Short mmCIF file of C-alpha atoms in Angstrom, two decimals:
data_model
loop_
_atom_site.label_atom_id
_atom_site.label_comp_id
_atom_site.label_asym_id
_atom_site.label_seq_id
_atom_site.Cartn_x
_atom_site.Cartn_y
_atom_site.Cartn_z
CA UNK A 286 11.35 -23.56 12.25
CA UNK A 287 8.37 -21.77 10.69
CA UNK A 288 6.90 -19.01 12.84
CA UNK A 289 3.20 -18.97 13.57
CA UNK A 290 1.06 -16.22 11.99
CA UNK A 291 0.39 -14.65 15.40
CA UNK A 292 4.12 -14.41 16.07
CA UNK A 293 4.77 -12.92 12.65
CA UNK A 294 2.01 -10.37 13.15
CA UNK A 295 3.48 -9.34 16.49
CA UNK A 296 6.93 -9.05 14.90
CA UNK A 297 5.78 -6.90 11.99
CA UNK A 298 3.63 -4.66 14.17
CA UNK A 299 6.87 -3.29 15.62
CA UNK A 300 9.38 -1.20 13.65
CA UNK A 301 12.02 -3.14 11.75
CA UNK A 302 15.79 -3.20 12.32
CA UNK A 303 16.72 -0.33 9.99
CA UNK A 304 17.33 3.26 10.96
CA UNK A 305 15.16 5.45 8.72
CA UNK A 306 15.91 8.61 6.76
CA UNK A 307 13.30 11.02 5.39
CA UNK A 308 13.71 12.92 2.15
CA UNK A 309 11.78 15.37 -0.02
CA UNK A 310 10.79 14.38 -3.56
CA UNK A 311 10.45 18.06 -4.43
CA UNK A 312 14.24 18.22 -4.68
CA UNK A 313 13.92 16.25 -7.92
CA UNK A 314 10.86 18.11 -9.20
CA UNK A 315 7.99 16.07 -7.76
CA UNK A 316 6.24 17.19 -4.55
CA UNK A 317 6.13 14.44 -1.95
CA UNK A 318 8.07 12.50 0.65
CA UNK A 319 10.36 9.50 0.62
CA UNK A 320 11.48 7.29 3.50
CA UNK A 321 14.49 5.00 3.15
CA UNK A 322 16.63 2.73 5.29
CA UNK A 323 19.89 4.51 6.18
CA UNK A 324 21.83 2.14 3.95
CA UNK A 325 21.33 -0.69 1.50
CA UNK A 326 21.82 -1.66 -2.13
CA UNK A 327 19.27 -3.30 -4.41
CA UNK A 328 16.38 -2.44 -2.09
CA UNK A 329 12.68 -2.92 -2.92
CA UNK A 330 10.55 0.21 -3.30
CA UNK A 331 6.87 1.09 -3.04
CA UNK A 332 5.06 4.19 -4.28
CA UNK A 333 2.03 5.11 -2.17
CA UNK A 334 -1.03 7.05 -3.38
CA UNK A 335 -2.77 9.35 -0.88
CA UNK A 336 -6.53 9.43 -0.40
CA UNK A 337 -8.92 12.17 -1.50
CA UNK A 338 -7.83 15.54 -0.03
CA UNK A 339 -5.23 13.86 2.17
CA UNK A 340 -1.67 15.18 2.58
CA UNK A 341 1.14 12.65 2.27
CA UNK A 342 2.14 13.37 5.88
CA UNK A 343 -1.01 11.59 7.08
CA UNK A 344 0.74 8.33 6.16
CA UNK A 345 4.11 9.21 7.68
CA UNK A 346 4.22 6.34 10.17
CA UNK A 347 3.14 3.78 7.57
CA UNK A 348 5.89 4.89 5.17
CA UNK A 349 8.42 5.05 8.01
CA UNK A 350 7.43 1.53 9.08
CA UNK A 351 8.00 0.09 5.61
CA UNK A 352 11.41 1.78 5.45
CA UNK A 353 12.34 0.36 8.85
CA UNK A 354 11.84 -3.10 7.32
CA UNK A 355 14.11 -2.32 4.38
CA UNK A 356 11.59 -1.02 1.83
CA UNK A 357 12.01 2.41 0.23
CA UNK A 358 8.58 4.06 0.55
CA UNK A 359 7.63 7.23 -1.32
CA UNK A 360 4.39 9.21 -1.68
CA UNK A 361 3.82 11.96 -4.25
CA UNK A 362 1.86 14.94 -2.92
CA UNK A 363 0.08 15.80 -6.16
CA UNK A 364 -3.62 15.87 -7.19
CA UNK A 365 -4.76 16.98 -3.74
CA UNK A 366 -7.61 19.25 -4.81
CA UNK A 367 -11.34 18.46 -4.58
CA UNK A 368 -11.43 17.36 -8.24
CA UNK A 369 -8.23 15.37 -8.71
CA UNK A 370 -7.23 13.46 -11.80
CA UNK A 371 -6.91 9.83 -10.79
CA UNK A 372 -5.14 9.07 -14.04
CA UNK A 373 -2.52 11.76 -13.41
CA UNK A 374 -1.95 10.54 -9.85
CA UNK A 375 -1.38 7.07 -11.31
CA UNK A 376 1.21 8.57 -13.64
CA UNK A 377 2.84 10.35 -10.70
CA UNK A 378 3.08 7.04 -8.82
CA UNK A 379 4.99 5.51 -11.71
CA UNK A 380 7.15 8.63 -11.97
CA UNK A 381 7.90 8.32 -8.26
CA UNK A 382 9.24 4.82 -8.88
CA UNK A 383 11.31 6.18 -11.77
CA UNK A 384 12.80 8.75 -9.38
CA UNK A 385 13.73 6.35 -6.58
CA UNK A 386 15.30 3.89 -9.01
CA UNK A 387 17.44 6.48 -10.82
CA UNK A 388 18.29 9.16 -8.22
CA UNK A 389 20.93 8.69 -5.53
CA UNK A 390 19.13 8.27 -2.22
CA UNK A 391 20.72 9.11 1.11
CA UNK A 392 24.31 10.03 2.00
CA UNK A 393 25.54 6.44 1.68
CA UNK A 394 24.32 5.85 -1.86
CA UNK A 395 21.20 3.78 -1.25
CA UNK A 396 19.97 2.03 -4.39
CA UNK A 397 16.67 0.49 -5.48
CA UNK A 398 16.42 -2.65 -7.58
CA UNK A 399 14.13 -1.87 -10.59
CA UNK A 400 12.96 -5.51 -10.45
CA UNK A 401 11.55 -5.05 -6.92
CA UNK A 402 8.85 -2.41 -7.32
CA UNK A 403 5.37 -2.22 -5.82
CA UNK A 404 2.38 0.11 -5.64
CA UNK A 405 0.06 0.91 -2.76
CA UNK A 406 -2.55 3.48 -1.82
CA UNK A 407 -5.46 4.59 0.30
CA UNK A 408 -8.97 5.51 -0.92
CA UNK A 409 -8.77 7.01 -4.43
CA UNK A 410 -5.00 6.72 -4.09
CA UNK A 411 -5.55 2.97 -3.87
CA UNK A 412 -7.68 3.16 -7.00
CA UNK A 413 -4.93 5.17 -8.69
CA UNK A 414 -2.40 2.53 -7.70
CA UNK A 415 -4.57 0.02 -9.57
CA UNK A 416 -4.66 2.32 -12.61
CA UNK A 417 -0.88 2.65 -12.45
CA UNK A 418 -0.38 -1.12 -12.22
CA UNK A 419 -2.64 -1.65 -15.23
CA UNK A 420 -0.73 0.98 -17.18
CA UNK A 421 2.54 -0.72 -16.28
CA UNK A 422 1.13 -4.12 -17.29
CA UNK A 423 0.76 -2.84 -20.85
CA UNK A 424 4.40 -1.79 -21.08
CA UNK A 425 6.89 -3.81 -23.09
CA UNK A 426 8.74 -4.69 -19.89
CA UNK A 427 6.37 -4.44 -16.88
CA UNK A 428 8.09 -3.47 -13.62
CA UNK A 429 5.41 -3.68 -10.93
CA UNK A 430 5.53 -6.89 -8.90
CA UNK A 431 2.78 -6.35 -6.29
CA UNK A 432 -0.10 -3.99 -5.40
CA UNK A 433 -1.68 -3.35 -1.99
CA UNK A 434 -4.58 -1.04 -1.11
CA UNK A 435 -6.43 0.10 2.01
CA UNK A 436 -10.10 1.15 1.64
CA UNK A 437 -9.60 1.48 -2.12
CA UNK A 438 -12.16 3.69 -3.88
CA UNK A 439 -13.37 3.65 -7.45
CA UNK A 440 -11.75 6.06 -9.87
CA UNK A 441 -12.20 7.63 -13.29
CA UNK A 442 -11.48 5.59 -15.36
CA UNK A 443 -12.83 2.73 -13.20
CA UNK A 444 -10.28 0.85 -11.16
CA UNK A 445 -12.42 -2.25 -11.58
CA UNK A 446 -11.82 -2.23 -15.33
CA UNK A 447 -8.09 -1.63 -14.90
CA UNK A 448 -7.86 -4.46 -12.36
CA UNK A 449 -8.65 -6.97 -15.12
CA UNK A 450 -5.29 -6.24 -16.76
CA UNK A 451 -3.20 -6.83 -13.63
CA UNK A 452 -1.42 -10.17 -13.35
CA UNK A 453 0.70 -9.54 -10.24
CA UNK A 454 -0.30 -10.33 -6.62
CA UNK A 455 -2.85 -8.03 -4.98
CA UNK A 456 -3.81 -7.37 -1.36
CA UNK A 457 -6.91 -5.29 -0.64
CA UNK A 458 -7.88 -4.21 2.87
CA UNK A 459 -11.47 -3.04 3.30
CA UNK A 460 -12.90 -1.30 6.38
CA UNK A 461 -15.86 -2.82 8.18
CA UNK A 462 -17.43 0.59 8.94
CA UNK A 463 -16.50 2.40 5.71
CA UNK A 464 -19.34 4.74 4.73
CA UNK A 465 -17.29 6.57 2.09
CA UNK A 466 -16.17 3.64 -0.09
CA UNK A 467 -18.00 0.52 1.15
CA UNK A 468 -16.23 -2.68 0.19
CA UNK A 469 -19.07 -4.08 -1.93
CA UNK A 470 -18.68 -1.46 -4.66
CA UNK A 471 -15.02 -0.66 -4.21
CA UNK A 472 -12.36 -2.95 -2.65
CA UNK A 473 -14.44 -6.08 -3.12
CA UNK A 474 -15.28 -5.19 -6.71
CA UNK A 475 -11.62 -4.49 -7.45
CA UNK A 476 -10.57 -7.82 -5.94
CA UNK A 477 -13.28 -9.66 -7.90
CA UNK A 478 -12.00 -8.14 -11.15
CA UNK A 479 -8.32 -8.80 -10.45
CA UNK A 480 -6.54 -10.40 -13.38
CA UNK A 481 -4.27 -12.57 -11.25
CA UNK A 482 -5.21 -15.66 -9.25
CA UNK A 483 -3.02 -14.31 -6.43
CA UNK A 484 -5.40 -11.77 -4.88
CA UNK A 485 -6.75 -11.39 -1.39
CA UNK A 486 -9.44 -9.29 0.27
CA UNK A 487 -9.49 -8.75 4.04
CA UNK A 488 -11.93 -6.73 6.14
CA UNK A 489 -10.50 -4.72 9.01
CA UNK A 490 -12.85 -4.84 11.98
CA UNK A 491 -14.08 -1.59 13.58
CA UNK A 492 -12.25 0.37 10.89
CA UNK A 493 -13.54 3.42 8.98
CA UNK A 494 -12.46 4.98 5.70
CA UNK A 495 -9.96 7.28 7.40
CA UNK A 496 -8.76 4.75 9.97
CA UNK A 497 -5.32 4.36 8.34
CA UNK A 498 -4.63 8.11 8.34
CA UNK A 499 -2.63 9.80 11.09
CA UNK A 500 -3.15 13.02 13.01
CA UNK A 501 -5.88 15.58 12.47
CA UNK A 502 -7.00 17.15 9.20
CA UNK A 503 -9.89 19.41 8.22
CA UNK A 504 -11.19 16.78 5.78
CA UNK A 505 -12.54 14.85 8.77
CA UNK A 506 -15.26 17.52 8.97
CA UNK A 507 -16.71 16.38 5.64
CA UNK A 508 -15.72 12.69 5.56
CA UNK A 509 -16.82 9.90 7.88
CA UNK A 510 -14.13 8.30 10.00
CA UNK A 511 -11.01 9.15 11.93
CA UNK A 512 -7.56 7.71 12.64
CA UNK A 513 -7.67 4.34 14.40
CA UNK A 514 -4.54 2.86 16.00
CA UNK A 515 -5.48 -0.79 15.47
CA UNK A 516 -6.25 -0.17 11.80
CA UNK A 517 -2.88 1.52 11.40
CA UNK A 518 -1.06 -1.35 13.11
CA UNK A 519 -2.76 -4.05 11.04
CA UNK A 520 -2.16 -2.16 7.81
CA UNK A 521 1.52 -1.69 8.57
CA UNK A 522 2.02 -5.35 9.44
CA UNK A 523 0.05 -6.79 6.50
CA UNK A 524 1.55 -4.37 3.96
CA UNK A 525 5.05 -5.16 5.23
CA UNK A 526 4.47 -8.93 5.07
CA UNK A 527 2.96 -8.62 1.59
CA UNK A 528 5.73 -6.52 0.08
CA UNK A 529 8.59 -8.40 1.73
CA UNK A 530 7.11 -11.63 0.38
CA UNK A 531 6.46 -10.49 -3.17
CA UNK A 532 9.30 -8.02 -3.71
CA UNK A 533 12.19 -9.75 -1.94
CA UNK A 534 11.28 -13.41 -2.45
CA UNK A 535 11.35 -14.35 1.22
CA UNK A 536 8.81 -16.92 2.41
CA UNK A 537 9.23 -16.10 6.09
CA UNK A 538 6.07 -14.00 6.27
CA UNK A 539 3.91 -16.04 3.92
CA UNK A 540 2.17 -17.90 6.80
CA UNK A 541 0.79 -14.55 7.98
CA UNK A 542 -0.57 -13.77 4.52
CA UNK A 543 -2.25 -17.17 4.34
CA UNK A 544 -3.94 -17.01 7.76
CA UNK A 545 -6.97 -15.27 9.19
CA UNK A 546 -5.96 -12.51 11.58
CA UNK A 547 -8.04 -11.15 14.43
CA UNK A 548 -9.89 -8.08 13.12
CA UNK A 549 -8.54 -8.81 9.63
CA UNK A 550 -10.09 -12.07 8.37
CA UNK A 551 -9.69 -13.16 4.77
CA UNK A 552 -12.96 -12.48 2.95
CA UNK A 553 -11.86 -13.56 -0.48
CA UNK A 554 -8.85 -15.48 -1.71
CA UNK A 555 -8.45 -16.82 -5.21
CA UNK A 556 -7.95 -20.57 -5.24
CA UNK A 557 -5.71 -22.20 -7.85
CA UNK A 558 -7.62 -23.84 -10.66
CA UNK A 559 -8.07 -27.62 -10.15
CA UNK A 560 -5.94 -29.93 -12.25
CA UNK A 561 -7.78 -31.68 -15.07
#
């Protein structure tokens, strides 16, 4: 029996069945954090790009949530200065995936399937995730299978240009009250340029640019917005549904991805081309 979208949303809002371990990427030469299920072989993995000036710990619960649902989630803590290189952060995201697919994770020998890799990010970290996916798309054997962003911001080089080269599914969450990276010139523009027909844009109601972040940070003094529990919950649920669907092949959560959600309606969804 197929579950209704509302039921699936309620299910994915709560932590998953896996006990979660936290690790430090610095042990293998790359500053950052990694969250994994306690055990599992051939797991999917996602590398997450932090927003401008944001420490990776501001996404701790989001990464923990993904891991509780069986997804290895890692976030490099590089390019955190006021003038970061978006291109280098994109490279670090791909390096993070290299690390989690080749290094032994956890005491029980957790492994990641190199055919189940995704990218995600917030703000300019979302833009860098787009740059990384475009870079991967040009490789002889592309590895990235899905990309998700929350309040994605334009980058240098432009994420909108890079988006044209991406042929894997994309999910972009914009914030209704985002004064830092309004959807029209950022998330919406990236979704419009997406190279795959499988792309979706949703607007999170009553959300600001920093709504997905957790805890307090001095950057809130110079940037509009603050952590918002409902934004965090919706992001966790939608990201989890998206990555479980596109990285593991399950169709269980597809009804949620195809439905409007309260405070997260679908604004744009590419329709398949009509048959001729």
